[in-house]
PDB file of C-alpha atoms in Angstrom:
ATOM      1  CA  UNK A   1     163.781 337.997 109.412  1.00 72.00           C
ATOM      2  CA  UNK A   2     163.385 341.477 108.373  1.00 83.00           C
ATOM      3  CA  UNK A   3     160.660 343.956 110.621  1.00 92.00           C
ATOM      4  CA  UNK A   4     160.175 347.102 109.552  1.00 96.00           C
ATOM      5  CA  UNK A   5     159.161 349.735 112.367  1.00 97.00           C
ATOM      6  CA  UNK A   6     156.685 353.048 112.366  1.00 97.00           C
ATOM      7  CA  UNK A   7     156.720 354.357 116.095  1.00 96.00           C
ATOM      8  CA  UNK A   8     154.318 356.885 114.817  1.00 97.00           C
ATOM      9  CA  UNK A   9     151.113 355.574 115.128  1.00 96.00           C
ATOM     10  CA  UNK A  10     149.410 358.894 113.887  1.00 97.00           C
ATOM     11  CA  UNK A  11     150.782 362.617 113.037  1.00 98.00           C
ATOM     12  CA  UNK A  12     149.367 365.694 112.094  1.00 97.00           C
ATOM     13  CA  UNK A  13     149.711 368.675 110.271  1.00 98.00           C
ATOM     14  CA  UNK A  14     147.683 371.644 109.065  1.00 98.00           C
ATOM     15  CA  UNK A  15     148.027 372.735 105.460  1.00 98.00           C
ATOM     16  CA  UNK A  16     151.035 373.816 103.217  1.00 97.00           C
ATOM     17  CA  UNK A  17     153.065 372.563 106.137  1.00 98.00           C
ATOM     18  CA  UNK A  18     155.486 370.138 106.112  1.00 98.00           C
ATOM     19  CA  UNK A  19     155.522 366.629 108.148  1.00 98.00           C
ATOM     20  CA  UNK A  20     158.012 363.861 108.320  1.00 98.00           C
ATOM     21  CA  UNK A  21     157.089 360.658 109.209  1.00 98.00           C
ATOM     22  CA  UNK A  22     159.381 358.348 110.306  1.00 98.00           C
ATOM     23  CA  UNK A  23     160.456 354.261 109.601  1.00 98.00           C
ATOM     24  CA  UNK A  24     163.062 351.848 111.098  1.00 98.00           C
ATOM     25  CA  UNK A  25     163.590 348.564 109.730  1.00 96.00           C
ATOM     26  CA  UNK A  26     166.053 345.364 110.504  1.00 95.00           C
ATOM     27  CA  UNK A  27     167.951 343.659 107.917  1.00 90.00           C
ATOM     28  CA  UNK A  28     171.630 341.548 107.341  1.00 88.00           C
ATOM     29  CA  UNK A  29     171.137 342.168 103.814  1.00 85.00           C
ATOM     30  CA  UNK A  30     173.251 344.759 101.884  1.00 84.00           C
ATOM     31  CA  UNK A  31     170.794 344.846  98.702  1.00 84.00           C
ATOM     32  CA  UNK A  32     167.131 345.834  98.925  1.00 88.00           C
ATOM     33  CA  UNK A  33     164.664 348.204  98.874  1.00 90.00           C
ATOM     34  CA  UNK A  34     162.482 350.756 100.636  1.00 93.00           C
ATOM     35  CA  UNK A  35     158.961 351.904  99.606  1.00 94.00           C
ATOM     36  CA  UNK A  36     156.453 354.239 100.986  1.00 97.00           C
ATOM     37  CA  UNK A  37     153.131 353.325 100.188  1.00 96.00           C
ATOM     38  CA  UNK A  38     149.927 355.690 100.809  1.00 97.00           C
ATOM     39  CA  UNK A  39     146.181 353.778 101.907  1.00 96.00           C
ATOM     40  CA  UNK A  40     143.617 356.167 101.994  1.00 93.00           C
ATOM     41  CA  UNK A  41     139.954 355.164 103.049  1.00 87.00           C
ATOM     42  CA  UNK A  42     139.011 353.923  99.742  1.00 80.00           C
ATOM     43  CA  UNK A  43     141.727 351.287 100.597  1.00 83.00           C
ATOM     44  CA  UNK A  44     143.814 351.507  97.260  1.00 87.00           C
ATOM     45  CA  UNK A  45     147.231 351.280  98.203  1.00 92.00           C
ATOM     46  CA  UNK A  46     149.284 353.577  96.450  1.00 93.00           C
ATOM     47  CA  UNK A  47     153.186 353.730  95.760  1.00 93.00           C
ATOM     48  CA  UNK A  48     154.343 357.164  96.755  1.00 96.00           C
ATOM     49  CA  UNK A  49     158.284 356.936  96.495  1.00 95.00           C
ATOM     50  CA  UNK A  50     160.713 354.168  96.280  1.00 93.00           C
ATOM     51  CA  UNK A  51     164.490 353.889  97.184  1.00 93.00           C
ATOM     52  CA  UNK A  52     166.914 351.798  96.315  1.00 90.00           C
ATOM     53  CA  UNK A  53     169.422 351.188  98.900  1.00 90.00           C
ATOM     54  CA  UNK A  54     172.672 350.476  96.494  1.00 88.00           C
ATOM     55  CA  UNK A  55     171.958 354.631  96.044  1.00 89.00           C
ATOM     56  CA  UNK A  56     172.744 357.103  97.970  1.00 86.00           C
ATOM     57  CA  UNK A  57     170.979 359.753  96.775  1.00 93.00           C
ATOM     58  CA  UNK A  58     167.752 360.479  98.365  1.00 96.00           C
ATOM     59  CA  UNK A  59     164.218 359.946  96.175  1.00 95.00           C
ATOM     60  CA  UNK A  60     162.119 362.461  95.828  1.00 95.00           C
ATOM     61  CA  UNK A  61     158.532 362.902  94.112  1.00 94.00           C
ATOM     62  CA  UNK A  62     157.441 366.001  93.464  1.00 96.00           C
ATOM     63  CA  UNK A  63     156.127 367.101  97.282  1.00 97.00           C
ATOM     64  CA  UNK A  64     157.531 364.069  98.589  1.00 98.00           C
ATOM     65  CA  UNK A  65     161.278 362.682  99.596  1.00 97.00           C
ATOM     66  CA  UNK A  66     163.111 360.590 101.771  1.00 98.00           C
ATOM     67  CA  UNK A  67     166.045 360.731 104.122  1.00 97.00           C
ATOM     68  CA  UNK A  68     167.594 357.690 103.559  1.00 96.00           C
ATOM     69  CA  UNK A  69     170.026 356.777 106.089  1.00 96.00           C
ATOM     70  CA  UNK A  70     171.553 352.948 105.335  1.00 94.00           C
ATOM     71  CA  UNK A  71     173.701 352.707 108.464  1.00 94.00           C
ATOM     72  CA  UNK A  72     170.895 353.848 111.032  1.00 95.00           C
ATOM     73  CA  UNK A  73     168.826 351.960 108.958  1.00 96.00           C
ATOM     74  CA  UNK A  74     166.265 354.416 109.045  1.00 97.00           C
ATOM     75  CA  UNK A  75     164.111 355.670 106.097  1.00 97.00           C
ATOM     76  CA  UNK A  76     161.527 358.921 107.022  1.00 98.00           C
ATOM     77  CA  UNK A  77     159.209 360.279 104.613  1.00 98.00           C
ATOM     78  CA  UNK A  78     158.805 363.982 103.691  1.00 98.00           C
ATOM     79  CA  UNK A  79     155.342 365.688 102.956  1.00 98.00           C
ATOM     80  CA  UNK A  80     156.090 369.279 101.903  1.00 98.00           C
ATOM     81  CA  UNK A  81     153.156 371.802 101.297  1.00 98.00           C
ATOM     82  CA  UNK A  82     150.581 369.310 102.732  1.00 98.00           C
ATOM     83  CA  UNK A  83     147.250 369.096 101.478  1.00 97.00           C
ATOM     84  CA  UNK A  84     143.749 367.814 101.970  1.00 97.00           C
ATOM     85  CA  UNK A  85     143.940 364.989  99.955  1.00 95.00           C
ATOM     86  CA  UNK A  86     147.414 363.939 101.950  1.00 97.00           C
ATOM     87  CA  UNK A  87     145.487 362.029 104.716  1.00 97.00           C
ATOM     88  CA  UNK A  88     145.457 358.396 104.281  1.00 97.00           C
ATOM     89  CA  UNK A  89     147.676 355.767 106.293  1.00 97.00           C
ATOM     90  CA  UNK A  90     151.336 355.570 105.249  1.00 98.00           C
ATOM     91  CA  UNK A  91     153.260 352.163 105.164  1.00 98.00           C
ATOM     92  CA  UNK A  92     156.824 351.664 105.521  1.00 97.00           C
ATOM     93  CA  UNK A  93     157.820 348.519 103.551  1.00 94.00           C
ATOM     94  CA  UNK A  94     161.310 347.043 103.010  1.00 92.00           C
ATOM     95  CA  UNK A  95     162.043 344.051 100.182  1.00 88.00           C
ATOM     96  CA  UNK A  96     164.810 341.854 100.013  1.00 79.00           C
ATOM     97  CA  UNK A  97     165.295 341.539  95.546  1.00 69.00           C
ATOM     98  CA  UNK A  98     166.245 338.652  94.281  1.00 66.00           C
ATOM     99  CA  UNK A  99     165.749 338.515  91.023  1.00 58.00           C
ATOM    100  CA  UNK A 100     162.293 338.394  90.419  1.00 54.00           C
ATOM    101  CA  UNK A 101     161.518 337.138  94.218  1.00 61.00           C
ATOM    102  CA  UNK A 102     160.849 340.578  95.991  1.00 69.00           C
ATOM    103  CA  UNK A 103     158.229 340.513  98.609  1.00 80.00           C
ATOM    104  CA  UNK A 104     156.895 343.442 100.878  1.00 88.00           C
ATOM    105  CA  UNK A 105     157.475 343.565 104.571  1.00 92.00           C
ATOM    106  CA  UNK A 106     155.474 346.397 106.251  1.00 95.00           C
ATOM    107  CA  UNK A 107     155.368 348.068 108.987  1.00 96.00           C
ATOM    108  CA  UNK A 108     151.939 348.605 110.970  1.00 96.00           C
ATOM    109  CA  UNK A 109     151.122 352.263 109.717  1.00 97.00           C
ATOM    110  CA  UNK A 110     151.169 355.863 110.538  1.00 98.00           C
ATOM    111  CA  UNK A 111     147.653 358.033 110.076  1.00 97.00           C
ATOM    112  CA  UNK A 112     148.613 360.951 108.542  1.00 98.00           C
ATOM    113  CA  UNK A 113     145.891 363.841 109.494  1.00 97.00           C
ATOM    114  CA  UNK A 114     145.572 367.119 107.654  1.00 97.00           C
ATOM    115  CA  UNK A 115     143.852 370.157 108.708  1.00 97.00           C
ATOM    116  CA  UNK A 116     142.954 373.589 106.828  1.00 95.00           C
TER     117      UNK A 116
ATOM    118  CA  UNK B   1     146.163 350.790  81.065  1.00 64.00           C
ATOM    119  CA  UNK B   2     143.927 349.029  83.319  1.00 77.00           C
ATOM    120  CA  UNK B   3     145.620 348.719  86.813  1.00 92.00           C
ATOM    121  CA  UNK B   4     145.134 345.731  88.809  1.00 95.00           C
ATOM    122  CA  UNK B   5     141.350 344.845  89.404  1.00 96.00           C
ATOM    123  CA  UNK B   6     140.248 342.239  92.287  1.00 97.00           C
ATOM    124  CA  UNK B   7     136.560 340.829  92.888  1.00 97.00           C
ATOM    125  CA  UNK B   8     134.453 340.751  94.662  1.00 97.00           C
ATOM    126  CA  UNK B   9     134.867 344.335  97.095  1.00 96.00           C
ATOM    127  CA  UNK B  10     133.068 342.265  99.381  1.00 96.00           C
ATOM    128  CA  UNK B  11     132.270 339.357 100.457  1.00 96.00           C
ATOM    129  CA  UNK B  12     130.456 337.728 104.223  1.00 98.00           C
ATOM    130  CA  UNK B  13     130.745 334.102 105.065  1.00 97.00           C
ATOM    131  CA  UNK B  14     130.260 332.027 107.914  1.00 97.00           C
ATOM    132  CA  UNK B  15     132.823 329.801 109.783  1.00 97.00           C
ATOM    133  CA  UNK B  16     133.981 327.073 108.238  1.00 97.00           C
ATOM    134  CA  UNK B  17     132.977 328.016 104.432  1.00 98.00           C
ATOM    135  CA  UNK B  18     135.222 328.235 101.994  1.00 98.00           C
ATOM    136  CA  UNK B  19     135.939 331.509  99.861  1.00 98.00           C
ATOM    137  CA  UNK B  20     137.600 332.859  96.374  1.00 98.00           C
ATOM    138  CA  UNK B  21     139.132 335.901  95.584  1.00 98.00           C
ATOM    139  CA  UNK B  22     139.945 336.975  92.549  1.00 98.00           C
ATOM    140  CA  UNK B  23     142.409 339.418  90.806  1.00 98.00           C
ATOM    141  CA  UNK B  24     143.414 340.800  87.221  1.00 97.00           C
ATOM    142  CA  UNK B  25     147.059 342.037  87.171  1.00 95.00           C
ATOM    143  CA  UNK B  26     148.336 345.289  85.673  1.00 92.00           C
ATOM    144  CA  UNK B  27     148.472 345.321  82.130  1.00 91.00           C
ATOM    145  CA  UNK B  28     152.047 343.531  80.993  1.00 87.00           C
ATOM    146  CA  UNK B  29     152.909 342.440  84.814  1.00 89.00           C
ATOM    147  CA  UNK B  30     153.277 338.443  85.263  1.00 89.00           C
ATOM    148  CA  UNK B  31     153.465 338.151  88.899  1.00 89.00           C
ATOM    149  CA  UNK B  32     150.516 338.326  91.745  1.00 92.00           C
ATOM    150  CA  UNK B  33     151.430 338.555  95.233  1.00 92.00           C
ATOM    151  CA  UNK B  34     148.457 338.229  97.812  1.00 96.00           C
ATOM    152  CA  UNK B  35     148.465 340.026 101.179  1.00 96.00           C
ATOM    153  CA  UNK B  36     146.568 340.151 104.362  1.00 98.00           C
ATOM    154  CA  UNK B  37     145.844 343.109 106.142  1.00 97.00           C
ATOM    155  CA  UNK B  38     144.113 342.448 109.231  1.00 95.00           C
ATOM    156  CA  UNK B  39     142.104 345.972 110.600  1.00 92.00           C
ATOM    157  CA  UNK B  40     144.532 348.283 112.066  1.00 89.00           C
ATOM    158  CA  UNK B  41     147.571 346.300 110.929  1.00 93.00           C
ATOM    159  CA  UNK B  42     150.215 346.405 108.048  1.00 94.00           C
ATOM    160  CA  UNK B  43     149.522 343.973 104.825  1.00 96.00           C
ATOM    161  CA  UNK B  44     151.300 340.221 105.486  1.00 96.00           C
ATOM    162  CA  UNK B  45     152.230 338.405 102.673  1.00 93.00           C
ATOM    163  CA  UNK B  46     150.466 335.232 101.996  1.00 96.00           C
ATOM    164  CA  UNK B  47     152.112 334.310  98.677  1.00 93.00           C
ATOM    165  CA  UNK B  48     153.114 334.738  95.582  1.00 90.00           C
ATOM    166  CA  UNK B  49     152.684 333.227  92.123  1.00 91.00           C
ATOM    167  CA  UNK B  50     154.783 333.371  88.744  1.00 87.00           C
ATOM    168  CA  UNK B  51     154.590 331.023  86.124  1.00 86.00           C
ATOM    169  CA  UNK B  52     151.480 329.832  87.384  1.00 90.00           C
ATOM    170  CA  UNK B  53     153.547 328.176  90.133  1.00 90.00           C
ATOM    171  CA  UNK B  54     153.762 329.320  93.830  1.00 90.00           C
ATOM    172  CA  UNK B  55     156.855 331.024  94.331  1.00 85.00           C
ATOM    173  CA  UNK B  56     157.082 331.899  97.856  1.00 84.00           C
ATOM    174  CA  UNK B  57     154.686 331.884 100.910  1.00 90.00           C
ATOM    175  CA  UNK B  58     154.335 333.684 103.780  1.00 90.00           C
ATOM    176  CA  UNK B  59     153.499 332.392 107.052  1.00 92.00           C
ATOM    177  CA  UNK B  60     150.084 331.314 106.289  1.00 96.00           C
ATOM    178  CA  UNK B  61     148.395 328.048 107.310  1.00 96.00           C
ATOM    179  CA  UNK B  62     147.557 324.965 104.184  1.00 96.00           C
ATOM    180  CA  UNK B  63     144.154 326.656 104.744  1.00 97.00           C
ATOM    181  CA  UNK B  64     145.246 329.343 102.339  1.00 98.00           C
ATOM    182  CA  UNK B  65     145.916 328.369  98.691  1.00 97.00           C
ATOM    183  CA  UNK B  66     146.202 329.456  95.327  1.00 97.00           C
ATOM    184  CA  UNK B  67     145.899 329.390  91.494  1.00 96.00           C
ATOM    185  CA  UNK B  68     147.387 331.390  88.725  1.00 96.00           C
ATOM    186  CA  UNK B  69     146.252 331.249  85.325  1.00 96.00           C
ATOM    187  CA  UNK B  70     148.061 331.568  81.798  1.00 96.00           C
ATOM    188  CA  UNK B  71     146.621 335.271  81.428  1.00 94.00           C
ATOM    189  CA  UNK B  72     148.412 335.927  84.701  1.00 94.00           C
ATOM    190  CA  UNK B  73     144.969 336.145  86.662  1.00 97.00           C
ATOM    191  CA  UNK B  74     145.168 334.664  89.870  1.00 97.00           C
ATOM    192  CA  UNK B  75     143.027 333.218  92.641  1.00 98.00           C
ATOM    193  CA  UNK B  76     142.996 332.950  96.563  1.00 98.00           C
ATOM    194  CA  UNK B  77     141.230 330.364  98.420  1.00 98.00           C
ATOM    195  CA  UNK B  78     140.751 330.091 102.075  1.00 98.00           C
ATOM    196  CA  UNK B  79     139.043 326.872 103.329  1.00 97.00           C
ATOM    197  CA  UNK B  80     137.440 325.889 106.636  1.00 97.00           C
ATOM    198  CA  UNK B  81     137.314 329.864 107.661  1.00 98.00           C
ATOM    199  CA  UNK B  82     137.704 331.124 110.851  1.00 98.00           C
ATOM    200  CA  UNK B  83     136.808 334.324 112.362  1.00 97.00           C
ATOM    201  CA  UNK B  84     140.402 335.473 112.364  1.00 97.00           C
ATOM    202  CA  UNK B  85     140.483 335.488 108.602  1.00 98.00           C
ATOM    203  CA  UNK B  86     137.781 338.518 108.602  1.00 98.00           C
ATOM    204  CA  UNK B  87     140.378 341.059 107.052  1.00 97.00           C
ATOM    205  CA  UNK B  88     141.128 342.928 103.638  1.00 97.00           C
ATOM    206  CA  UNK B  89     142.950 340.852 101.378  1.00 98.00           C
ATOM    207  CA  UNK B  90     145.271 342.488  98.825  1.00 97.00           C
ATOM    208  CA  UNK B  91     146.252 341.848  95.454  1.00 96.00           C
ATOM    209  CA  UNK B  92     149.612 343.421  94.111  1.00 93.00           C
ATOM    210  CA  UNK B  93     150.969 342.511  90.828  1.00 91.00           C
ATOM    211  CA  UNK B  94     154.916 343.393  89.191  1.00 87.00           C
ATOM    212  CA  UNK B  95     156.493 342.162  86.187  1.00 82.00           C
ATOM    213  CA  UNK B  96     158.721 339.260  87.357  1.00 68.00           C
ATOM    214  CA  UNK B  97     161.670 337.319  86.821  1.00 58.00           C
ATOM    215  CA  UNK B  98     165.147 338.543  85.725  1.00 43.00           C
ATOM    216  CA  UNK B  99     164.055 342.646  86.789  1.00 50.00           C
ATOM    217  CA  UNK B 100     165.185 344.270  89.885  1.00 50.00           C
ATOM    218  CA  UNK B 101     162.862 347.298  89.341  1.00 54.00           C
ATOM    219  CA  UNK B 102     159.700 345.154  90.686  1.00 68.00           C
ATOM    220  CA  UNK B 103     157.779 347.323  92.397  1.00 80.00           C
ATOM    221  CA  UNK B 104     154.181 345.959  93.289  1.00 87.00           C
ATOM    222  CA  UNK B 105     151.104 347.527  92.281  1.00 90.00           C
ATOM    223  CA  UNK B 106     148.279 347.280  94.500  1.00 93.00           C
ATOM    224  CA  UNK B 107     144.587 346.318  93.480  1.00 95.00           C
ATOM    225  CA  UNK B 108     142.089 348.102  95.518  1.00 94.00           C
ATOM    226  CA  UNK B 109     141.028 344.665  97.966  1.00 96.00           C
ATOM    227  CA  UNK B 110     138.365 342.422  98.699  1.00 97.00           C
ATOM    228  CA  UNK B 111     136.534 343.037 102.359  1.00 97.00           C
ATOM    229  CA  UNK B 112     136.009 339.312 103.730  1.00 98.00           C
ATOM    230  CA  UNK B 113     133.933 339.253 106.930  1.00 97.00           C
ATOM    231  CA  UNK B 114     133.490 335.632 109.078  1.00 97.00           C
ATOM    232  CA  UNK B 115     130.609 335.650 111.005  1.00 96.00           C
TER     233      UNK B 115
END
């Protein structure tokens, strides 16, 4: 079964800094792919970048990119110039694609906290 | 383009009750997958439905069921509830078969509290 890991349960960071958080995750399967996925307090989850792990280049979204790293099997998450509206829980989530079949396997969350 | 809409935000029941959720998909996605996310926790899937059929499940108890309709609209019951089911349930939708470029869309959750 696949796990996905966050050994971050919370991080901080002050304002037009920049904060990685980080994400592990277990799989046999060569084809797949990684998401990071923002929940602030109104709940709404909210895709912030996606990978695909047949590529190697990194994602990135405007403030926001990954280092992708398919051996280690790790996949962290890069806020640059950090703002206010930046707090909100972040979710790691791996899916095994099959045509069609792809469910989300998270991990448990790291609370992002920004400060002026 | 309407994004995916579930009903109602909340909801309270009692033990052994029975409860519907309900949830509109993204405009032009086909698929619903349903998640759990207890308080404090990551969302686990429950299932998913295409085709108005149930395409996969999670590890979820018979307790936990489901309905999709033609206009892609789906439902999530939960009979005989127990307090462990208190917990935000989550709708996501994607367009489905034969696309690799899936990504789910999440609806903004239904708050179900077991007293």
């Amino acid at each position: 079964a696949q796990t996905v890991t966050q050994s971050q349960p919370e991080m901080s960071v002050q304002e037009a800094e920049t904060v990685t958080l980080s994400c592990t995750y277990d799989t046999s399967e060569s084809d797949y792919y990684l998401f990071w996925y923002k929940q602030p307090p109104s709940r709404q989850m909210i895709l912030v970048i996606r990978q695909e792990a047949y590529k190697q280049q990194n994602a990135t979204e405007n403030r926001f990119s990954v280092n992708f790293q398919k051996a280690a099997k790790s996949f962290s998450l890069k806020i640059s110039d950090s703002q206010l509206g930046d707090a909100a829980m972040y979710f790691c989530a791996y899916a095994w694609v099959l045509p069609g079949y792809s469910t989300l396997t998270f991990g448990k969350g790291t609370m992002l906290l920004v400060s002026p | 383009d309407a994004g995916v809409t579930q009903s109602p935000t909340h909801l309270i029941k009692t033990r052994g009750q029975q409860v519907t959720l309900r949830c509109s998909p993204k405009s032009g996605h086909d698929t619903v997958s349903w998640y759990q996310q207890a308080l404090g926790q990551g969302p686990q899937f429950i299932f998913q439905y295409y085709e108005e059929e149930e395409r996969q499940r999670g590890n979820f108890p018979d307790r936990f069921s489901g309905h999709q309709f033609p206009n892609y609209s789906s439902e999530l019951n939960v009979n005989a509830l127990l307090l462990g089911d208190s917990a935000l349930y989550l709708c996501a939708s994607s367009l489905g078969q034969g696309l690799s470029t899936d990504t789910q869309y999440f609806g903004p959750g239904t708050r179900l509290t077991v007293l």
